[in-house]
Amino acid sequence: MARRPAEDMEKHGGDGGGNGLRHHAIRIPLTAPAPVAAMEEEWEEPNVSLRQKASKIISASTAAYRSKPGSFWALLVLSAGAMLTAFPASSLLSRLYYNGGGQSKWILSWSAVAGWPIPALLLLPCYLLLDGASPTWPPPPRLCLWYALLGLLSAADNLMYAWAYAYLPASTASLVAASSLAFSAVFGRLIVKAKNRMGLSTVNAIVVITAGVVIVALDSGSDRYPGVTSKQYALGFVLDVAGSALHGLIFALSELAFVTHLAAAAGNNDGGASSSRFHVVLEQQVAVSLSAFAFTSAGLAAFGEGFGALRWEAAVFSAGGGGKAGYAMVLGWSAATFQLGVLGATGVVYLGSTVLAGVLNAVRVPVTSVAAVIWFHDPMSGFKILSLVITVWGFGSYVVGHSGGAKKTSRDRSRSGSQTMS
């Protein structure tokens, strides 16, 4: 016959005896551990309706918008718009230069930085209109060396792209240049870690976009211009990838300059961006473009065809109405659009991050590709269409994953704050 609980207690002794039953206090946690809470959130996520998800996204966007003044978002939108319009126009004008009879890679790269007075002319009204904007000139010697380094890298980058557009169609060159997102993410993470996170979505985007570039390489024979050899096409492809890598490095080094030098010189001790100090963007662009102009001018005189080539190229130029007027118009608009695009990119780096600039640089790929097909009648094979779709897919996966990561970070911060309060 089974013992009753009372008999078991009598066998082990009474409550007060030395051999009596010992009572143990069991503590029950009021909050579930982090892994359990995470599992609960994962199980509850499918039950959230589409309207609730949209409401959360709108709330998060509203909170992010209210965290910065309206002038900040206005400058960020204008900077992004400049990137998405001026850079595609500059790429198309580069191809138009070659189609019209231009042959000098040095002249094309020189014309891009010859527009350095444009941001300089914008500095005076910027000083007058922006509250708290004051010149940070003359820069210290260390910052001058930094400007010289960025100018040298920019000159090399422009020359690489000039070679690439000499041998590649504009649509192909823009698709290959989408690899700048991968390089921007890597260099941004290595050089400025605090503002450039690299999660699984970023790695996935890098792999997908790299696959798109490989697909373009496999289809190299379908869109080669007459007179371009296979070696020249391969050289243009390699230089396009190298220019994209250098582009991402310039983004990261520019952001490092803002964080370590320019923000402090403008009186911002924490290194953060502010719309009232946006003049530092123009100051950096003027200095870097002037430095790149000096390096490119020296290269054109010493290693290129010389400035005398401007006259005989203009005499035989056929695009833009032909002659000197058409030649001057193409080079002039090339200088203006390039400076506007660089101004937008530098503004995005200052207000956002290197990775955001790389993302927007990848967004312009479909714009440039479609415009090149319409304007220059570039061949659009099935491989290039597949590469375009993959590139857009990689960009979309990055945006979705990055927004999810930001949402998780905000949720973790709110949870830690509630635990601290409790």
C-alpha atoms as one frame of an Amber mdcrd trajectory, in Angstrom:
protein
   0.000   0.000   0.000   1.410   3.410  -0.974   2.427   5.740   1.794   0.621
   8.944   2.240   2.547  12.213   2.217   1.966  12.683   5.951   3.583   9.289
   6.700   6.604  10.237   4.615   6.967  13.437   6.603   6.828  11.523   9.891
   9.499   9.147   8.643  11.898  11.968   7.845  11.155  13.811  11.062   9.225
  16.800  12.278   9.550  20.383  11.267  11.662  21.538  14.188  14.056  18.560
  14.513  17.632  18.484  13.384  16.747  15.907  10.711  13.503  17.636   9.824
  12.367  18.643   6.390  14.206  21.668   5.127  12.239  24.298   3.295  13.919
  25.882   0.255  12.775  29.197  -1.132  12.321  29.015  -4.891  12.746  32.295
  -6.768  10.655  32.650  -9.857  11.932  35.303 -12.326   9.315  37.889 -13.148
  10.726  38.437 -16.643  11.639  35.768 -19.133  15.306  35.378 -20.117  16.459
  37.101 -23.280  16.456  33.948 -25.459  12.949  33.061 -24.310  11.755  36.595
 -24.956  13.315  36.512 -28.397  11.588  33.181 -29.123   8.291  34.603 -27.976
   8.725  37.588 -30.280   9.534  35.285 -33.186   6.407  33.240 -32.493   4.275
  36.353 -32.123   5.615  38.015 -35.282   3.487  36.039 -37.776   0.340  37.055
 -35.878   1.018  40.731 -36.499  -1.209  42.060 -39.239   0.041  44.008 -42.228
  -1.634  47.142 -40.923   0.174  46.813 -37.587   3.496  46.358 -39.350   2.839
  49.439 -41.460   1.898  51.354 -38.337   5.181  50.348 -36.659   7.185  51.415
 -39.702   5.387  54.760 -39.840   5.934  55.286 -36.111   9.631  54.469 -36.395
   9.988  56.776 -39.406   8.178  59.572 -37.581  10.410  59.156 -34.535  13.523
  59.243 -36.727  12.261  62.334 -38.523  11.541  64.170 -35.279  14.989  63.335
 -33.908  16.576  65.759 -36.416  15.595  69.279 -37.497  13.831  69.798 -40.802
  16.883  71.460 -42.329  18.873  68.254 -41.758  16.419  66.147 -43.751  16.113
  68.795 -46.449  19.875  68.814 -46.995  19.994  65.003 -46.950  17.224  64.773
 -49.574  18.920  67.391 -51.755  22.266  65.595 -51.450  20.727  62.233 -52.352
  18.850  63.814 -55.264  22.087  65.338 -56.556  23.751  61.918 -56.492  20.875
  60.180 -58.275  20.654  62.755 -61.081  24.105  64.267 -61.571  26.172  61.072
 -61.480  24.106  59.298 -64.192  24.274  62.457 -66.317  28.047  62.624 -65.844
  28.404  58.966 -66.870  26.337  59.491 -70.016  28.332  62.605 -70.914  31.539
  60.595 -70.577  30.271  58.137 -73.166  29.045  61.024 -75.356  32.553  62.504
 -75.303  33.976  59.336 -76.850  31.096  58.925 -79.285  31.636  62.490 -80.490
  35.271  61.895 -81.388  37.072  62.563 -78.093  39.977  60.224 -77.441  41.974
  61.532 -74.474  41.360  59.855 -71.131  43.382  62.588 -69.436  41.212  65.376
 -70.891  38.001  63.662 -69.797  39.281  63.150 -66.243  40.644  66.718 -66.232
  37.285  68.181 -67.240  35.590  66.495 -64.260  37.716  68.346 -61.693  38.010
  71.544 -63.743  34.670  72.534 -62.222  36.170  73.001 -58.741  35.186  76.738
 -58.684  31.499  75.701 -58.615  31.470  74.599 -54.933  33.739  77.569 -54.143
  31.073  79.958 -55.452  28.500  78.307 -53.170  30.576  78.891 -50.054  29.882
  82.643 -49.692  26.052  82.387 -49.630  26.465  79.350 -47.366  28.413  81.475
 -44.863  25.765  84.195 -45.063  22.605  82.082 -44.885  23.476  79.273 -42.471
  23.295  80.138 -38.771  26.578  79.536 -37.002  28.481  78.885 -40.231  31.954
  80.367 -40.093  35.005  79.646 -42.258  37.355  76.991 -40.919  40.193  78.286
 -43.084  43.112  78.122 -43.161  43.155  74.394 -42.433  45.949  72.988 -40.258
  48.922  71.348 -42.038  47.729  67.845 -41.164  44.358  68.510 -42.772  46.091
  69.963 -45.852  47.961  66.679 -46.241  44.641  64.845 -45.865  43.119  66.983
 -48.641  46.128  66.291 -50.863  45.750  62.535 -50.324  42.040  62.619 -51.156
  42.786  64.757 -54.209  45.368  62.277 -55.463  42.971  59.362 -54.965  40.166
  61.287 -56.708  42.416  62.046 -59.680  43.333  58.363 -59.961  39.678  57.356
 -59.621  38.576  59.719 -62.391  41.309  58.442 -64.693  40.276  54.822 -64.092
  36.655  55.612 -64.954  37.777  57.527 -68.059  39.589  54.424 -69.286  36.602
  52.239 -68.437  34.133  54.370 -70.405  36.497  54.407 -73.377  36.081  50.659
 -73.850  32.758  49.764 -72.180  29.185  50.764 -73.048  27.654  53.147 -70.509
  25.094  50.555 -69.405  27.792  47.923 -68.801  30.107  50.355 -67.023  27.298
  51.433 -64.670  26.407  47.819 -63.852  30.023  47.032 -62.983  30.245  50.240
 -60.926  27.468  48.879 -58.687  30.237  46.946 -56.930  31.043  50.225 -55.141
  28.349  49.287 -52.591  30.398  46.270 -51.532  33.585  48.289 -51.272  31.834
  51.124 -49.442  30.444  48.685 -46.873  33.822  47.024 -46.315  35.901  50.210
 -46.139  33.257  51.990 -44.082  33.282  49.165 -41.547  37.080  49.012 -41.403
  37.745  52.760 -41.221  34.691  54.284 -39.480  33.181  51.430 -37.465  30.780
  53.455 -35.303  28.552  54.651 -38.162  28.821  51.701 -40.555  27.350  48.440
 -39.274  27.860  45.258 -41.266  25.262  42.549 -40.672  24.038  39.568 -42.620
  21.954  41.777 -44.918  25.065  43.728 -45.914  27.045  40.549 -46.585  24.129
  39.169 -48.604  23.953  42.370 -50.665  27.709  42.222 -51.318  27.502  38.613
 -52.525  24.455  39.252 -54.718  25.834  42.401 -56.345  29.186  40.688 -56.911
  27.299  37.883 -58.654  25.689  40.504 -60.897  29.119  41.862 -61.842  30.342
  38.334 -62.616  27.340  37.796 -64.908  28.263  40.957 -66.849  31.834  39.643
 -67.161  30.575  36.336 -68.571  28.614  38.237 -71.229  31.549  40.389 -72.312
  31.295  39.508 -75.998  27.722  40.650 -76.634  28.077  44.416 -76.184  31.626
  45.162 -77.315  31.893  48.235 -79.538  33.380  47.812 -83.029  37.119  48.387
 -82.920  37.432  47.467 -79.228  39.578  44.382 -78.755  38.976  41.749 -76.111
  42.067  42.953 -74.198  40.790  46.546 -74.203  37.358  45.389 -73.015  38.966
  43.375 -70.204  41.137  46.369 -69.264  38.072  48.607 -69.090  36.262  46.048
 -66.938  39.170  45.695 -64.494  39.659  49.470 -64.234  35.922  49.934 -63.668
  36.046  47.547 -60.702  39.241  49.181 -59.409  37.642  52.616 -59.727  34.616
  51.400 -57.785  36.885  50.106 -55.027  38.720  53.428 -54.904  35.352  55.205
 -54.862  34.344  53.306 -51.719  37.709  54.068 -50.109  37.308  57.792 -50.838
  33.856  57.732 -49.216  35.258  56.146 -46.058  38.283  58.462 -45.860  36.038
  61.496 -46.381  33.832  60.363 -43.507  36.915  59.846 -41.351  38.011  63.397
 -42.177  34.629  64.728 -41.050  34.666  62.735 -37.838  38.242  63.445 -36.795
  39.039  66.865 -38.267  36.303  68.973 -39.811  33.605  68.413 -37.192  35.995
  69.402 -34.413  37.229  72.413 -36.368  33.630  73.572 -36.768  33.084  73.394
 -33.010  31.327  70.031 -32.884  33.119  68.068 -30.197  31.153  64.864 -30.603
  31.887  64.557 -34.304  28.212  64.464 -35.287  26.709  66.051 -38.362  24.661
  69.231 -38.250  22.879  71.183 -40.956  24.285  74.460 -39.580  27.802  73.165
 -40.258  27.112  71.917 -43.773  29.645  74.437 -45.088  32.414  71.999 -44.121
  31.155  69.779 -46.960  31.757  72.553 -49.475  35.102  73.417 -47.920  36.308
  69.841 -48.226  35.056  69.517 -51.792  36.776  72.744 -52.857  40.078  71.649
 -51.332  39.928  68.073 -52.629  38.763  69.071 -56.134  41.447  71.751 -56.364
  44.063  69.201 -55.332  42.739  66.673 -57.867  42.734  69.411 -60.527  46.401
  70.138 -59.835  47.377  66.444 -60.019  45.354  65.854 -63.203  46.690  68.985
 -64.895  50.258  67.862 -64.167  49.453  64.378 -65.497  47.864  65.777 -68.666
  50.916  67.928 -69.342  53.526  65.290 -68.480  51.966  61.950 -69.469  48.943
  62.854 -71.600  48.471  64.567 -74.920  48.942  68.043 -73.437  46.529  70.961
 -73.371  47.053  71.494 -77.072  44.921  68.399 -77.685  41.875  70.431 -76.630
  42.074  72.452 -79.855  42.370  69.622 -82.348  39.747  67.499 -80.560  37.319
  70.427 -80.676  37.946  70.866 -84.407  36.759  67.338 -85.259  34.155  66.908
 -82.503  30.711  65.866 -83.764  28.472  65.567 -80.676  26.420  68.340 -79.076
  26.070  70.237 -82.356  29.681  69.616 -83.345  32.719  71.847 -83.434  34.143
  73.972 -80.648  30.710  74.882 -79.283  29.611  71.256 -78.976  32.977  70.251
 -77.505  32.862  73.023 -74.908  29.244  72.193 -74.038  29.965  68.493 -73.446
  33.052  69.175 -71.322  31.341  72.023 -69.469  28.297  69.966 -68.544  30.583
  67.064 -67.649  32.386  69.322 -65.160  29.134  70.738 -63.729  27.349  67.376
 -63.312  30.411  65.715 -61.809  30.869  68.476 -59.223  27.154  68.381 -58.384
  27.287  64.603 -57.958  30.390  64.772 -55.758  28.762  67.508 -53.684  25.725
  65.272 -53.154  27.880  62.259 -52.302  29.990  64.229 -49.834  26.823  65.617
 -48.248  25.387  62.110 -47.850  28.648  60.915 -46.267  28.615  63.870 -43.854
  24.931  63.669 -42.907  24.596  59.889 -43.197  27.414  57.392 -43.625  29.743
  55.768 -46.112  27.395  52.803 -46.509  24.425  55.079 -47.268  26.482  56.811
 -49.973  27.384  53.411 -51.405  23.734  52.372 -51.418  22.663  55.503 -53.299
  25.566  55.002 -55.681  24.143  51.553 -56.468  20.613  52.949 -56.875  21.724
  55.034 -59.846  22.685  51.876 -61.758  19.233  51.170 -63.257  18.815  54.869
 -64.076  22.095  54.986 -66.000  21.547  51.623 -67.691  18.065  52.435 -68.966
  19.119  55.926 -70.084  22.103  54.468 -71.958  19.866  51.997 -73.787  17.481
  54.808 -74.786  20.093  57.455 -75.617  22.986  55.444 -77.070  21.025  52.335
 -78.091  23.305  50.139 -76.003  22.615  46.422 -76.488  20.673  44.964 -73.563
  21.202  41.214 -73.595  19.497  38.730 -71.337  22.615  38.507 -69.168  22.640
  42.271 -68.616  18.937  42.269 -67.753  19.563  39.438 -65.282  22.498  41.379
 -63.817  20.315  44.468 -63.480  17.596  42.489 -61.680  20.154  40.881 -59.363
  21.701  44.275 -58.583  18.313  45.749 -57.666  17.573  42.632 -55.616  20.853
  42.995 -53.718  20.121  46.636 -53.019  16.610  45.790 -51.825  17.855  43.037
 -49.522  20.278  45.489 -47.956  17.585  48.112 -47.380  15.140  45.597 -45.866
  17.788  43.995 -43.672  19.219  47.322 -42.571  15.810  48.653 -41.602  15.163
  45.441 -39.671  18.498  45.811 -37.885  17.705  49.405 -36.957  14.323  48.314
 -35.671  15.937  45.572 -33.545  18.491  48.027 -32.145  15.738  50.451 -31.170
  13.785  47.622 -29.531  16.839  46.465 -27.581  17.474  49.992 -26.365  13.883
  50.406 -25.183  13.993  47.016 -23.437  17.250  47.838 -21.640  15.832  51.199
 -20.645  12.708  49.596 -19.156  14.827  47.091 -17.236  16.947  49.912 -15.855
  13.871  51.789 -14.708  12.457  48.700 -13.059
